[in-house]
Each structure stands twice: as C-alpha cells, then as structure tokens.
Short mmCIF file of C-alpha atoms (C1' of nucleotides) in Angstrom, two decimals:
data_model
loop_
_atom_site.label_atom_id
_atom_site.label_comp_id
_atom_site.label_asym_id
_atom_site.label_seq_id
_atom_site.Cartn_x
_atom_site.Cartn_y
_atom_site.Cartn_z
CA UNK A 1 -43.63 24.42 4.79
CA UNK A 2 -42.43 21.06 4.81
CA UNK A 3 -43.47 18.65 1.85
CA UNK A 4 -43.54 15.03 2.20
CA UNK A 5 -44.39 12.01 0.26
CA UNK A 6 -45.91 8.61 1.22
CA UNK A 7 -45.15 5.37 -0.56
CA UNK A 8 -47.61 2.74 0.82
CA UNK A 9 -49.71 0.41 -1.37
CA UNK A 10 -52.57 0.11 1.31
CA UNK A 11 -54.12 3.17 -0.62
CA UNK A 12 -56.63 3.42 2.38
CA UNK A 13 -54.10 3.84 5.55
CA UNK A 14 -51.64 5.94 3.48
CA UNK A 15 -54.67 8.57 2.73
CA UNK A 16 -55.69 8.60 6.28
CA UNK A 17 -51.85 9.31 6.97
CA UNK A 18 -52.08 12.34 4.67
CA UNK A 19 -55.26 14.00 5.46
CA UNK A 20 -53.23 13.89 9.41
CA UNK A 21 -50.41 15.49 7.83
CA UNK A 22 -52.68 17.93 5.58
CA UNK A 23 -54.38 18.78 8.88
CA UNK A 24 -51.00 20.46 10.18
CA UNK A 25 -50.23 24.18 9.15
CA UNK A 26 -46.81 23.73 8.78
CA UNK A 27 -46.18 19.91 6.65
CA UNK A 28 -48.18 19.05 3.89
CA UNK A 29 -47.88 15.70 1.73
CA UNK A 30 -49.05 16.26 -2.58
CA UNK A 31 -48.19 12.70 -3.23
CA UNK A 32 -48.88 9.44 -2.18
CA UNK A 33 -47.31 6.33 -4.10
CA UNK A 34 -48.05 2.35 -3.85
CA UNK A 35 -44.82 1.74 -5.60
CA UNK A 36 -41.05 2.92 -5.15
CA UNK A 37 -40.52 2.80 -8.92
CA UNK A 38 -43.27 5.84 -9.27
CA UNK A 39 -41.57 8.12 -6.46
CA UNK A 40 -38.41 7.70 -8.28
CA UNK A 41 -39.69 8.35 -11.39
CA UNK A 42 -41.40 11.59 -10.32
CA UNK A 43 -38.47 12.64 -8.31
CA UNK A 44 -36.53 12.28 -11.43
CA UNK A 45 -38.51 15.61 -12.74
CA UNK A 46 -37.21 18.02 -9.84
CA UNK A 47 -39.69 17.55 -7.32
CA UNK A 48 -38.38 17.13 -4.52
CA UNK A 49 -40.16 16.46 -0.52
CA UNK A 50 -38.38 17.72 2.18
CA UNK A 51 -39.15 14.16 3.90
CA UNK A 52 -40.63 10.63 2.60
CA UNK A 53 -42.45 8.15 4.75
CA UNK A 54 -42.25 4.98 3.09
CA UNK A 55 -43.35 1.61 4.15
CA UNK A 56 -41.48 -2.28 3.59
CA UNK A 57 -43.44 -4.57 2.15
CA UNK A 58 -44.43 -2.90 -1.20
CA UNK A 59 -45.26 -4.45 -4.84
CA UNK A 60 -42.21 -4.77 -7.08
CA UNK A 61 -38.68 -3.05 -5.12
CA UNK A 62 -39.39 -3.07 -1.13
CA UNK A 63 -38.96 -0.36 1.16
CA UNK A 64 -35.40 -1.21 1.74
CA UNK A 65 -34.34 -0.85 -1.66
CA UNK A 66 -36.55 1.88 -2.03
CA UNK A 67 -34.60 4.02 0.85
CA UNK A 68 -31.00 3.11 -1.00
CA UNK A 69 -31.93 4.16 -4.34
CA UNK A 70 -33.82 7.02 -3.44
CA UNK A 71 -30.59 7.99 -1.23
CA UNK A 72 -28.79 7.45 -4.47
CA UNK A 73 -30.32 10.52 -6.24
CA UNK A 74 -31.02 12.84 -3.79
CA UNK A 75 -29.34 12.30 -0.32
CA UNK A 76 -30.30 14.88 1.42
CA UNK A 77 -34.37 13.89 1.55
CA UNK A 78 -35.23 12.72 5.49
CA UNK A 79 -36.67 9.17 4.73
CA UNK A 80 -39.09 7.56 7.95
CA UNK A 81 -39.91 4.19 7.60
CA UNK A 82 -43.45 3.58 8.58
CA UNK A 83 -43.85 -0.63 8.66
CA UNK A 84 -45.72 -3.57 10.76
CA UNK A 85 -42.25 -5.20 11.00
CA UNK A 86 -40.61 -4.94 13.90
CA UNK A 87 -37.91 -7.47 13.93
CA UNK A 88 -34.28 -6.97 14.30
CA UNK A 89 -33.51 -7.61 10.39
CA UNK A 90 -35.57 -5.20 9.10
CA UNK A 91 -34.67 -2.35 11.34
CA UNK A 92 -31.02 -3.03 10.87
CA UNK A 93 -31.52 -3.18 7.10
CA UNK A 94 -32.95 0.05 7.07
CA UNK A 95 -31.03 1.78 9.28
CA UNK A 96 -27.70 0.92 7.54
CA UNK A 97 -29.46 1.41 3.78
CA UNK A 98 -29.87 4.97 5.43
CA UNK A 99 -33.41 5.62 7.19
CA UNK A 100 -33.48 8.70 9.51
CA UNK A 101 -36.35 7.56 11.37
CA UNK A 102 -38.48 4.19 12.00
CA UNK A 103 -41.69 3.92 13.11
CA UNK A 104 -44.68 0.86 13.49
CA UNK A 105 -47.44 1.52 12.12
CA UNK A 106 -49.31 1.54 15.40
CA UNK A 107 -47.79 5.04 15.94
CA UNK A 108 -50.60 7.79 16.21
CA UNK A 109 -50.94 10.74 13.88
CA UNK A 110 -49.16 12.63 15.93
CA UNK A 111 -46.19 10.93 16.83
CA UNK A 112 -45.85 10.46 13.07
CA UNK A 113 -46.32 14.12 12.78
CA UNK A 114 -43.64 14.54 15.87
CA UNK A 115 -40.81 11.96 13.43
CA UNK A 116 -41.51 14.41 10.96
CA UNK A 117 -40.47 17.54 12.88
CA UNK A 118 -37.46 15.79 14.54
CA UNK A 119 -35.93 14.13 11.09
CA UNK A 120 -36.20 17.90 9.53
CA UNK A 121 -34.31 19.34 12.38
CA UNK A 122 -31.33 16.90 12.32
CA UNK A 123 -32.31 14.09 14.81
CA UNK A 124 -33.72 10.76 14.03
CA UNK A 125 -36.89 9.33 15.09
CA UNK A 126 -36.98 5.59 16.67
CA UNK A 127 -39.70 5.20 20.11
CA UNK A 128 -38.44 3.70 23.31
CA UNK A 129 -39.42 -0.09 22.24
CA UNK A 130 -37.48 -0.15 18.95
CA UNK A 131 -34.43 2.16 20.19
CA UNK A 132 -33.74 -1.17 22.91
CA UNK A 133 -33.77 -3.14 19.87
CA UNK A 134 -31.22 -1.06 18.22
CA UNK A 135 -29.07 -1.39 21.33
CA UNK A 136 -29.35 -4.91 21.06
CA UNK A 137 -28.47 -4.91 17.83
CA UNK A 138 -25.23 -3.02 18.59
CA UNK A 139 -24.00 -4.88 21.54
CA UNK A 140 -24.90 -8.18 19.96
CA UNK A 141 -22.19 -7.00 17.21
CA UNK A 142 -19.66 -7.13 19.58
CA UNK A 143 -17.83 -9.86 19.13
CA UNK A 144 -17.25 -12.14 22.55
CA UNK A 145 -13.94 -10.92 23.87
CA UNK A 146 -11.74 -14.00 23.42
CA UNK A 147 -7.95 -13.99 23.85
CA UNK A 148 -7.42 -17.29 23.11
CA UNK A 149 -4.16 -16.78 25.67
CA UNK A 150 -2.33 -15.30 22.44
CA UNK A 151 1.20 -13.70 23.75
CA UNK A 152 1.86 -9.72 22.69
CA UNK A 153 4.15 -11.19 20.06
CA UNK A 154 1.88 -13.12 18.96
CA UNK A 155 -0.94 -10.94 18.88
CA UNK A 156 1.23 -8.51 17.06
CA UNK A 157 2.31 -10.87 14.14
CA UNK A 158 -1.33 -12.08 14.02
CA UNK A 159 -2.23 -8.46 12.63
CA UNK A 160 0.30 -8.90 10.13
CA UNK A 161 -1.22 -11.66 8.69
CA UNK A 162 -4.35 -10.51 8.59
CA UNK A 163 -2.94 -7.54 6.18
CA UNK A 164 -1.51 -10.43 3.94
CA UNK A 165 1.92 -10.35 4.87
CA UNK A 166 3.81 -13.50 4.65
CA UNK A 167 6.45 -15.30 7.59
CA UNK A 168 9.41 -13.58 5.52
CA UNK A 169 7.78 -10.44 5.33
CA UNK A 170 6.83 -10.48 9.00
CA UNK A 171 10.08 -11.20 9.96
CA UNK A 172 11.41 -8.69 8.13
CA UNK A 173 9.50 -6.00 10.28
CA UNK A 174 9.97 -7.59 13.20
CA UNK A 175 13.60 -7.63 12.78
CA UNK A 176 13.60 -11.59 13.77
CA UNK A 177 14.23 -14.61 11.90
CA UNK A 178 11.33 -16.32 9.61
CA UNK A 179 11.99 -19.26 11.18
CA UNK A 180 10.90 -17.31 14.49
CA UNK A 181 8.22 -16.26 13.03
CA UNK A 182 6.81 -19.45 11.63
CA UNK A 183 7.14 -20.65 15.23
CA UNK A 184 4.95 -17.90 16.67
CA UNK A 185 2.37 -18.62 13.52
CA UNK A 186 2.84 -22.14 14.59
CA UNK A 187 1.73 -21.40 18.70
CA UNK A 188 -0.86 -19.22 17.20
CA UNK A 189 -2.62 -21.76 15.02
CA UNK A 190 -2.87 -24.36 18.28
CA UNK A 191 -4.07 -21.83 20.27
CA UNK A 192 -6.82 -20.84 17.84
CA UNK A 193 -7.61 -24.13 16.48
CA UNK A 194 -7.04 -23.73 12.79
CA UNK A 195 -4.71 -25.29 10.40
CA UNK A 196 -4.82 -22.74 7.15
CA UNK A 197 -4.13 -19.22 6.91
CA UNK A 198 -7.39 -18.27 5.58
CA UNK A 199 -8.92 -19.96 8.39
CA UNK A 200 -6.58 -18.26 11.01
CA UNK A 201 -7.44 -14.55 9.60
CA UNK A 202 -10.83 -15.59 8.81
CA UNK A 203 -11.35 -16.19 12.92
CA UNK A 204 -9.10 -13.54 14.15
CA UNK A 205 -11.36 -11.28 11.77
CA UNK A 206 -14.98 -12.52 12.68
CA UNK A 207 -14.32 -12.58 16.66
CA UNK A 208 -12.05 -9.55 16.98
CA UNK A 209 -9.09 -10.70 17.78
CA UNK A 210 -7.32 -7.47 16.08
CA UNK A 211 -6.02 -4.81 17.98
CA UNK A 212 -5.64 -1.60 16.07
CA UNK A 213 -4.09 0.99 19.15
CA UNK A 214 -5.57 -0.96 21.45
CA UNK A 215 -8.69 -1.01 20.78
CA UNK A 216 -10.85 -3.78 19.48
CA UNK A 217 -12.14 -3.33 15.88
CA UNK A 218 -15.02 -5.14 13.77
CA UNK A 219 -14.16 -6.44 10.36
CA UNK A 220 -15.06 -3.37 9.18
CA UNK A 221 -12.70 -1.28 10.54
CA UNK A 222 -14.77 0.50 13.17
CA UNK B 1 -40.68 2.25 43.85
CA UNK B 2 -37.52 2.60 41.48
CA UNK B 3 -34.52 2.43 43.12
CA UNK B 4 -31.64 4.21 41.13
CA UNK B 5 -27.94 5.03 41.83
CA UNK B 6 -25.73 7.41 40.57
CA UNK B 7 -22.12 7.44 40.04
CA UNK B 8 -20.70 10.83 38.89
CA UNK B 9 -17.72 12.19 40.01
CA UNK B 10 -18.74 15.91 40.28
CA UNK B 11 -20.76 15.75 43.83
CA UNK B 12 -22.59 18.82 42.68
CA UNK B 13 -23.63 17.70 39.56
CA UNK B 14 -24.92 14.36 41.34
CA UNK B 15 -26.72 15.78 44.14
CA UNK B 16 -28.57 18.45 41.61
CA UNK B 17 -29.57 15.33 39.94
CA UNK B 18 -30.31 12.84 42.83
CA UNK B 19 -33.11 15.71 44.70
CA UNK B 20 -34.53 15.65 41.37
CA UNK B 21 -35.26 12.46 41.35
CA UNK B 22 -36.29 12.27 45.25
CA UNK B 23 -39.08 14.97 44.09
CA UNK B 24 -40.81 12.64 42.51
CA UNK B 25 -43.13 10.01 44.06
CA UNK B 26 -42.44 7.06 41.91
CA UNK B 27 -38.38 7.26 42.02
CA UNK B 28 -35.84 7.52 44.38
CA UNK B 29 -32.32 7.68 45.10
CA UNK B 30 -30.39 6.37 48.04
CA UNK B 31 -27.14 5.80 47.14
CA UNK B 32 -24.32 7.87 44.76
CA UNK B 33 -20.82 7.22 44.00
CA UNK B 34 -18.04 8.61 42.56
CA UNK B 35 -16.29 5.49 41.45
CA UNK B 36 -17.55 2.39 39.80
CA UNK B 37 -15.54 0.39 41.97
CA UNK B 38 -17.31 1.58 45.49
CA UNK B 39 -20.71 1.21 43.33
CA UNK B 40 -19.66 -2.72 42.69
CA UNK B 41 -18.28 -3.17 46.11
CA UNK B 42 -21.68 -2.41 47.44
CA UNK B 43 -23.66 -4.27 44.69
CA UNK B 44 -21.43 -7.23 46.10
CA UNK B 45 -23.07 -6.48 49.14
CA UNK B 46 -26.42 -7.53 48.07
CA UNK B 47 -28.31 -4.32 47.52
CA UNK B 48 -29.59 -3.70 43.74
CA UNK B 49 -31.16 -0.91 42.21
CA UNK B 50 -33.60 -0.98 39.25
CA UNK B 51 -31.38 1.79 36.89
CA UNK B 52 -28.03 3.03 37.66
CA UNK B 53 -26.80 6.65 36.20
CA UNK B 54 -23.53 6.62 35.19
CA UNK B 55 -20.92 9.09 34.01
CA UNK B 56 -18.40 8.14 31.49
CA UNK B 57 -15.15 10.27 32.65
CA UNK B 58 -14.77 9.03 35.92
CA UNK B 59 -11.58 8.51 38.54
CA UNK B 60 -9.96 5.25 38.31
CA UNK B 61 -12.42 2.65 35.85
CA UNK B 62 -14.16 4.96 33.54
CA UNK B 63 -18.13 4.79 32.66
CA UNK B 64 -17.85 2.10 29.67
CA UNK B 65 -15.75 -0.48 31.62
CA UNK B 66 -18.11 0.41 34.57
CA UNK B 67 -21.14 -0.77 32.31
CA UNK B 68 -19.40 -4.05 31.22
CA UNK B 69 -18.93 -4.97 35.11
CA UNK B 70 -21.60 -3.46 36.19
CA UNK B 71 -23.79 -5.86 33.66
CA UNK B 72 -21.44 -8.97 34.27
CA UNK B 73 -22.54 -8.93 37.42
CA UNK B 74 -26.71 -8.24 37.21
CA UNK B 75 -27.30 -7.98 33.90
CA UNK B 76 -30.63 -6.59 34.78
CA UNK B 77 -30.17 -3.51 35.67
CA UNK B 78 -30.76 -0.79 33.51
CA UNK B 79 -28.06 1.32 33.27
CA UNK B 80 -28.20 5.09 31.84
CA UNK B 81 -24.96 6.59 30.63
CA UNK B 82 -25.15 10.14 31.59
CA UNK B 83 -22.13 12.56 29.65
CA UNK B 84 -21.38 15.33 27.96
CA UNK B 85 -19.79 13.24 25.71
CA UNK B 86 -21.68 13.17 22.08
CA UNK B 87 -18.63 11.77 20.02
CA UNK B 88 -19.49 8.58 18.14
CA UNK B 89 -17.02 7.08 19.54
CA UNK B 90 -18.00 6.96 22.91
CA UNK B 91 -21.88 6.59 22.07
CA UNK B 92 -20.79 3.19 20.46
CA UNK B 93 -18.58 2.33 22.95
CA UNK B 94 -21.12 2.91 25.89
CA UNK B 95 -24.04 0.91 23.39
CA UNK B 96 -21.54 -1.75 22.72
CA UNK B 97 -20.76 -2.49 26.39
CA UNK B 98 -24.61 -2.82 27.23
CA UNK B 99 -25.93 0.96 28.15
CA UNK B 100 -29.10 1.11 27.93
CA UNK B 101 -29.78 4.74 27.60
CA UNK B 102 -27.40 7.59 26.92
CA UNK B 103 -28.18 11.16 27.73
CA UNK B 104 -26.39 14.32 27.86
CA UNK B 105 -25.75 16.27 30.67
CA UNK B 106 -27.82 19.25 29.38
CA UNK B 107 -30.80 17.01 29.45
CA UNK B 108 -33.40 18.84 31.81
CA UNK B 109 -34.13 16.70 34.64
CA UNK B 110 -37.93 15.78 33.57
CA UNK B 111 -35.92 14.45 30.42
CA UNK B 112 -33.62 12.11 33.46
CA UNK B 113 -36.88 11.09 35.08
CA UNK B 114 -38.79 10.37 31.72
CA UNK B 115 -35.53 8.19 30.87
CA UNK B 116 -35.35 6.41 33.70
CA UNK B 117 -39.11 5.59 33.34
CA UNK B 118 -38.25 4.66 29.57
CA UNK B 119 -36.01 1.66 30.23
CA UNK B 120 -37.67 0.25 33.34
CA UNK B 121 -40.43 -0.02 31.01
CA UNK B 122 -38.07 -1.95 28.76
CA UNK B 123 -37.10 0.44 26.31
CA UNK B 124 -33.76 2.26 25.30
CA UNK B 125 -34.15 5.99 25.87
CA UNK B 126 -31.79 8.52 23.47
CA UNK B 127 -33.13 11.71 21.94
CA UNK B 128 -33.47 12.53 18.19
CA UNK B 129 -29.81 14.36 17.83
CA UNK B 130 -27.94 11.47 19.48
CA UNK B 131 -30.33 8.99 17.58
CA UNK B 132 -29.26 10.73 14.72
CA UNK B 133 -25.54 9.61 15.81
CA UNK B 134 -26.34 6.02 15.97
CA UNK B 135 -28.30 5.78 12.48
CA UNK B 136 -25.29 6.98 10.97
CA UNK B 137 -22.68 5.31 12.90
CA UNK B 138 -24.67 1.59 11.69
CA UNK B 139 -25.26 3.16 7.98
CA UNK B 140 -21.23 3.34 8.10
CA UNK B 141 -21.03 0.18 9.33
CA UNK B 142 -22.24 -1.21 6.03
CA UNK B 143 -19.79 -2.11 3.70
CA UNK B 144 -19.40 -0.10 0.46
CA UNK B 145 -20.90 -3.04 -2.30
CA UNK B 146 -17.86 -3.35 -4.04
CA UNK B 147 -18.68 -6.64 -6.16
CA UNK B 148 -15.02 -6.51 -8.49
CA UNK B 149 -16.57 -8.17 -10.91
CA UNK B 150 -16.70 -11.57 -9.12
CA UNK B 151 -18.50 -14.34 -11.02
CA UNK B 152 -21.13 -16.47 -9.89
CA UNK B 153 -18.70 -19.43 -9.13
CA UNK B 154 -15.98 -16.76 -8.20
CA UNK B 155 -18.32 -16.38 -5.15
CA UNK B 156 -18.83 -19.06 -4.10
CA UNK B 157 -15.00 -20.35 -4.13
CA UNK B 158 -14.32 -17.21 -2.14
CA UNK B 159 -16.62 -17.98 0.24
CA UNK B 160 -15.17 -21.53 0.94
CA UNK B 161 -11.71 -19.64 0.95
CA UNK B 162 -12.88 -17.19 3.60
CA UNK B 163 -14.19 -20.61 5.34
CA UNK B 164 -10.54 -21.90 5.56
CA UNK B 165 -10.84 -24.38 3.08
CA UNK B 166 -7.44 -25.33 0.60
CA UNK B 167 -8.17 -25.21 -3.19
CA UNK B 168 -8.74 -29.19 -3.07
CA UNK B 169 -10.86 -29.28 -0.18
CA UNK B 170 -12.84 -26.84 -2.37
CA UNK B 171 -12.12 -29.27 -5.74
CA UNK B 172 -13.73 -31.76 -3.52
CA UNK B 173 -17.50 -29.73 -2.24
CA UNK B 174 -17.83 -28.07 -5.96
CA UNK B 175 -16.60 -31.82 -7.75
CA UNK B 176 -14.32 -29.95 -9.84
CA UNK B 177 -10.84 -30.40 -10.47
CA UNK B 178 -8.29 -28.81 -7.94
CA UNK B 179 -6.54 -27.01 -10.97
CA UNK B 180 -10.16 -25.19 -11.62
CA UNK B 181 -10.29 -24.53 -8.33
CA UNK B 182 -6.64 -22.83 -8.42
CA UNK B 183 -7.62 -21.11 -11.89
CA UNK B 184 -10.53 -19.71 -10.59
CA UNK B 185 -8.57 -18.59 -7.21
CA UNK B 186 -6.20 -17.08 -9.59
CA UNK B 187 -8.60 -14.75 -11.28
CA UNK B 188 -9.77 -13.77 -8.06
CA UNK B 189 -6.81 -12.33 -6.89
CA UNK B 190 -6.45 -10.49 -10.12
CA UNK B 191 -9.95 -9.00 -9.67
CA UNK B 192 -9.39 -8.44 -5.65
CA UNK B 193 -5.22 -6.87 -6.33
CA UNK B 194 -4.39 -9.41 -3.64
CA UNK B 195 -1.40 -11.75 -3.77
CA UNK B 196 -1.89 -14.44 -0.42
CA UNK B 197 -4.42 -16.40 0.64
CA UNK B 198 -4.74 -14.08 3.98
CA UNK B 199 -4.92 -10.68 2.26
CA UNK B 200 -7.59 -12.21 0.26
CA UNK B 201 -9.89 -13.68 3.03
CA UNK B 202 -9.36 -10.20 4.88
CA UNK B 203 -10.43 -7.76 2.03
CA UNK B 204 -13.31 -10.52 1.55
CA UNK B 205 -14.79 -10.11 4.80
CA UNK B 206 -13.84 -6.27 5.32
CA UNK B 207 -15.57 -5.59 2.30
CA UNK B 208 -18.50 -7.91 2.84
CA UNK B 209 -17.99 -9.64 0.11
CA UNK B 210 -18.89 -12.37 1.85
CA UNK B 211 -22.43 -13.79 1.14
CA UNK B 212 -24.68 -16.44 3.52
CA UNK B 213 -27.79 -17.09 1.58
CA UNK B 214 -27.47 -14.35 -0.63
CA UNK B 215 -27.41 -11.64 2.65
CA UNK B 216 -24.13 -9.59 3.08
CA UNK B 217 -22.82 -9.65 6.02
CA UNK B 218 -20.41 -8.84 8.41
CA UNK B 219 -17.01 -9.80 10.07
CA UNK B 220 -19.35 -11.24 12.80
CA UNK B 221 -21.61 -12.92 11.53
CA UNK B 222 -25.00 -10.59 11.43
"C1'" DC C 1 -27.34 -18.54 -34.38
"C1'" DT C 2 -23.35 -16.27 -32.76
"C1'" DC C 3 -20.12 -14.08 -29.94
"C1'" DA C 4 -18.26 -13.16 -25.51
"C1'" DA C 5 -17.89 -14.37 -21.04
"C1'" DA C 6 -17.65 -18.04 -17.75
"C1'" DA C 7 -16.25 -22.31 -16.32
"C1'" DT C 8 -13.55 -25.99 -17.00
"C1'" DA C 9 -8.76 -28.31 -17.06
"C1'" DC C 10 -3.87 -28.73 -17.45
"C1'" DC C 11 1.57 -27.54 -17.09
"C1'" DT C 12 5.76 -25.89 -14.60
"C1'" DA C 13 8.66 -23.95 -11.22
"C1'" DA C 14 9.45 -21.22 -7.40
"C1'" DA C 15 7.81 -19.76 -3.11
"C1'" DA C 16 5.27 -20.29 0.97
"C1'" DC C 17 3.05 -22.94 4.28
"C1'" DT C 18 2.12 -26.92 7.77
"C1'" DC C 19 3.59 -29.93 11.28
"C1'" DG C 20 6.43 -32.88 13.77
"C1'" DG C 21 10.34 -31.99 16.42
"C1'" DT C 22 14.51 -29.68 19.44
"C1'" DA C 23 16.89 -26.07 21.88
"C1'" DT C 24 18.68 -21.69 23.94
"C1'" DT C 25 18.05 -17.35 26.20
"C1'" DG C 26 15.90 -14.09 29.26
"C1'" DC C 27 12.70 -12.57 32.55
"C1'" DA C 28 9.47 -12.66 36.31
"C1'" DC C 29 7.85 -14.79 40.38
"C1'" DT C 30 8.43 -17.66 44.51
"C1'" DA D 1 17.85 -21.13 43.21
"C1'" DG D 2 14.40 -23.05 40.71
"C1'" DT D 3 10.17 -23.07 37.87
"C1'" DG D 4 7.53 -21.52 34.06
"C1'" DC D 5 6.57 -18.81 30.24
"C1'" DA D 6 7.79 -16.01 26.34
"C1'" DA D 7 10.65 -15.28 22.67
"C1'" DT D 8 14.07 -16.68 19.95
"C1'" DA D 9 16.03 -20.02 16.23
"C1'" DC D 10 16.57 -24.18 13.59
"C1'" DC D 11 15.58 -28.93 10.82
"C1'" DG D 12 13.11 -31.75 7.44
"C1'" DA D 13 9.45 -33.67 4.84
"C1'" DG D 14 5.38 -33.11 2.70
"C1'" DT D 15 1.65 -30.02 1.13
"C1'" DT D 16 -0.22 -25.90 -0.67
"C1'" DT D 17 0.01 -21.74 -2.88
"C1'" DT D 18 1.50 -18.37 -6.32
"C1'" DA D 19 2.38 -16.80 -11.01
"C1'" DG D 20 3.34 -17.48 -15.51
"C1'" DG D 21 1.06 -19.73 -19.29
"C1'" DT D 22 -2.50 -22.47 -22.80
"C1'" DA D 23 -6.80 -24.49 -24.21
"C1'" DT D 24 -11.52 -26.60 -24.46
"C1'" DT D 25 -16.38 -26.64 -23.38
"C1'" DT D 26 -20.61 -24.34 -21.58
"C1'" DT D 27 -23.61 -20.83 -21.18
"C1'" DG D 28 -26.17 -16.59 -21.61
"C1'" DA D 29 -27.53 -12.46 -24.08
"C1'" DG D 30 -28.47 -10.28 -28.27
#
DNA sequence: CTCAAAATACCTAAAACTCGGTATTGCACT
DNA sequence: AGTGCAATACCGAGTTTTAGGTATTTTGAG
C-alpha cells in the first residue's frame, strides 16, 4: 500500500485530491497539510509516506523549499509537484531542488494517480507539454558554440588559466618561455575582447569555451 | 498526414519500424536512411518531413551531430532520437543538441506512433525511467551551496570580480577606498583557498557562488 | 549596553599582469 | 617560391595583484 501526503493550503482541492487517491485500493493519503513547516514537523516523528504531492505557492516556506528540506531528512520519499505554474523557472527550480515528478493542476485524478505509480517504480512523471519545456530548458543551457578563432595553443593555455595558473606556471608545463606565454594570453585577450584575467576566465567559463577531452563542458563541470 | 523519416543504420530494424508506421492511417513513411548525410542531401532537395527518427550510433556523422544539422537547417522538424542508448551522457547530449523526443529501442511500436503524435502536437515525448534520467542529471547540475562564509559585502565584491572588474574599478561602483576593496579581496581568497584573481572567478562561478538578484545561477547565465 | 563580527582604511615589497611593440622559425597551401 | 598563419621569444613602462601586516569605525545580536 502506498502512503502519500498532500501539502496544499487550498484545503478544498487538496481534499478532493485525497478522497481520488482514497478511492484507489492500492495508495492511500492520512495527511493533508497547508504548510511545509507541519509535514516536516510530523515527519520528524517517524512517519514516513512513500510519496508527497506538494504544491508552490504555500503560506510561510514555498514548495521549492519545501522539496529541498524535506529531501534533507529523508531522501528517499518520491516528491510530485502538483502547481498552476507552468513557467520555465519554476519547473527548473524544482527539478534541480529534487522533484521526481511535476504536474499542473489541470491534471485529472487519474493521471495524478498514474505520477504516483510511475515515481514509486523509479521513473519520473512530467506530461508531453511540460517535458518540451524541460528540453528547452536543456538546450537553452548550451552555451552558443563560439571559437572566437582561438589557436590549439591557445585554447590549451586558456584552460590553464581558468584553473588559476599564472604565465610562469603555464610556461612551466608547457615547456615554453613565459614570455611565450604572455604572448599567447596576449592574442587570446584580443580575440575575446577582454582586458583582465577575471574577465577572460569569467567569458571562457560562461560561453564554454573549455575543452575538457574534447568535449564542451558547462561551468559546472558537466 | 505526418510525414516522417527514419535514419537507422540496421535496415531491419528500420523497415520493422517504418510498416509500423505505414499501418496506421494518420502517419506515414516514405523515405529511410542510413546516414545523416544522404538524409540532409535530400532535405537540400526540398522535401521535409514533419518528425524524423533518428539513431544515435550511426556510420560516418553520428545521431547527435545529425540533430544539430539536421535543426540548423529546419529547425522545425521534430526530431525523435531513437537508441538503445540510456547513459546520461548521451540523453543530454541528444537534449542539448535539440532532440525532441528520445526513446529506446525496446519501445513497442504503439509507444513510436504515440511519440511521434506527442511532439507534432508540440510536446517532448520520454517515458518515466528515462525522465527519471533527466530529473537527476538537472538536480546535479545544481551547484552544491557552498557559501564559505562570504559576507554580505564579500558578495558583492566577488561578484564585480567575476564581472572582470580591477579592485579600483570596484573602489569606484561601491565608493570605497581601493585598499578596502583589496582587504576585502584578500579575505576572500582566504575563505575561497584561492591565490589569483582567475582561480578565484572560476571556483566563483563553478560553485555558483555567483548571485544576480539574489538567484544562483549558473556558468551561463540561467 | 556590550561584545564580536564586519567593514573600513592604510603600509610595503615582491610578483604578476597589461599593452605597445618587434622578430624568428616552421609548416601548410598554392 | 611565395604567402599566411601559428608558435615561439623578447623589451619596456606602467598598472594591478598578492601577501604580509596593523588599526579604526560600524553594525548586529544577545
């Protein structure tokens, strides 16, 4: 039997959310809280849902928040977001705070009923419309592939600076002169537009110039 | 009508998959390849499908580049990656590059047909185990909140830093003296284990630390 | 109010960086 | 054989940064 919770301060949709559950023989939902602060507190007594459908916009912490700290104690709960909002910000917010599943609040009892079954058996549960936004989300965080014309050599000492290595230092793996190097630095900065360091790994950072094997990284190392 | 190609390298496999489609009365299939470069040579030609199925391991260009030409040159067709590849990797890759669905080979081919209906209706189509994939691939794309103690002002100095700015130029915006600005830059460093300028600005923005009206954010800009 | 942390400001010296140059060598392409 | 680009190396002057310090004034929490 699968127990869930619902936090949701619009006492009147979250009960007609839990009689659909109720209705099922094989999920049932004890609990239904307006605030994050009260799941947490009760969760802090050992019970413990298999699954919690919580929506955004709630009095006091919001839902995001709410899915981080909740995550926090006890990771291994399935947490569905069940909102109004559907705008890029808010689904990438709770996606990376860690929601297995997001649904509008247009969904029918039973596709809420269907999230349910698919978060408990491993997947996650997004429909069609929101899934593109995800995608766009993703391919948006590619940065533009500029090149900016930078030469291998000078591609390879710009990864040196971004780890913080000075000309000297550079040279010194390089096994070329620091004068050499200051040169390439030099090429580099015209061909990127910047006059400071900071700036220089700052941009190389933010539009991908670094190559790690090859391949193209984001700034945070993916 | 749709109008869908396939390119898939294993004739078998593609045929199997193309008289599925030609069963049903809504969807058909003229035209499969086994490279992406005789699929673009005939795009060139004028003739262009609704949805395109494409493998990833293929002869010559593989599936991902295909996608990024594919969508350089009519960015409106949907295109369905088609693998048996479930590695993160690739899935981000494929997402990255502009798929806009991404199935597995062992998908049954009502699950082919209902994707292909799923994105010309303007969604992205990926079942609940793959889902699963990309919820955790953008949870992991969120920096760990590492603060390091960073004060108030601390902040915001970095954040001019990370802009490029020297320690006057920052004097200047904050109408402070220079040698705060340095002091404060100092006891950054200490805080951050950095010694340049560089290493600073990348931990700041690899770690998010790195705030635009009090958001985190990351190395490009979301 | 009081105490600690934060923010402010300054000093010095060495090291590193920025920017304007020049110049040679080697390699690929025509 | 000649042209162009990449990579190498150097000079000099001025600026910025880094790494030790010290010290005063705010400010916020108890």
């Amino acid at each position: 039997m699968i127990e869930t919770w619902i936090i949701e301060d619009n006492t009147s949709y979250s009960t007609l959310i839990r009689s659909a559950i109720n209705q099922s023989d094989w999920c049932t939902c004890e609990h239904e809280w307006t605030t994050v602060a009260d799941a947490l507190k009760y969760l802090s007594k050992g019970d413990i849902p298999d699954v919690i459908l919580t929506d955004i916009n709630l009095p006091g912490m919001n839902g995001i928040e709410g899915i981080k700290e909740i995550k926090a104690k006890i990771k291994e709960i399935e947490i569905i977001v069940l909102t109004v909002f559907d705008d890029n910000e808010k689904i990438f917010d709770a996606i990376c705070n860690g929601a297995n599943g997001y649904l509008l609040k247009s969904s029918s009892p039973e596709e809420i009923l269907e999230a349910i079954k698919t978060v408990v058996d491993g997947g996650s549960s997004i429909n069609a419309g929101l899934a593109r936004k995800v995608f766009n989300i993703f391919s948006s965080l590619k940065p533009a592939e500029h090149t900016y014309g930078l030469t291998k050599r000078e591609n390879e000492i710009l990864n040196y600076l971004v780890d913080g290595k000075t000309a000297s230092e550079i040279a010194k793996v390089t096994f070329t002169s620091p004068l050499t190097v200051q040169t390439h630095i030099k090429n580099i900065y015209t061909k990127l537009q910047v006059n400071t360091r900071s700036g220089l790994v700052s941009k190389a950072i933010k539009e991908g110039l670094i190559s790690k094997g090859g391949k193209k990284l984001f700034g945070n190392g993916l």
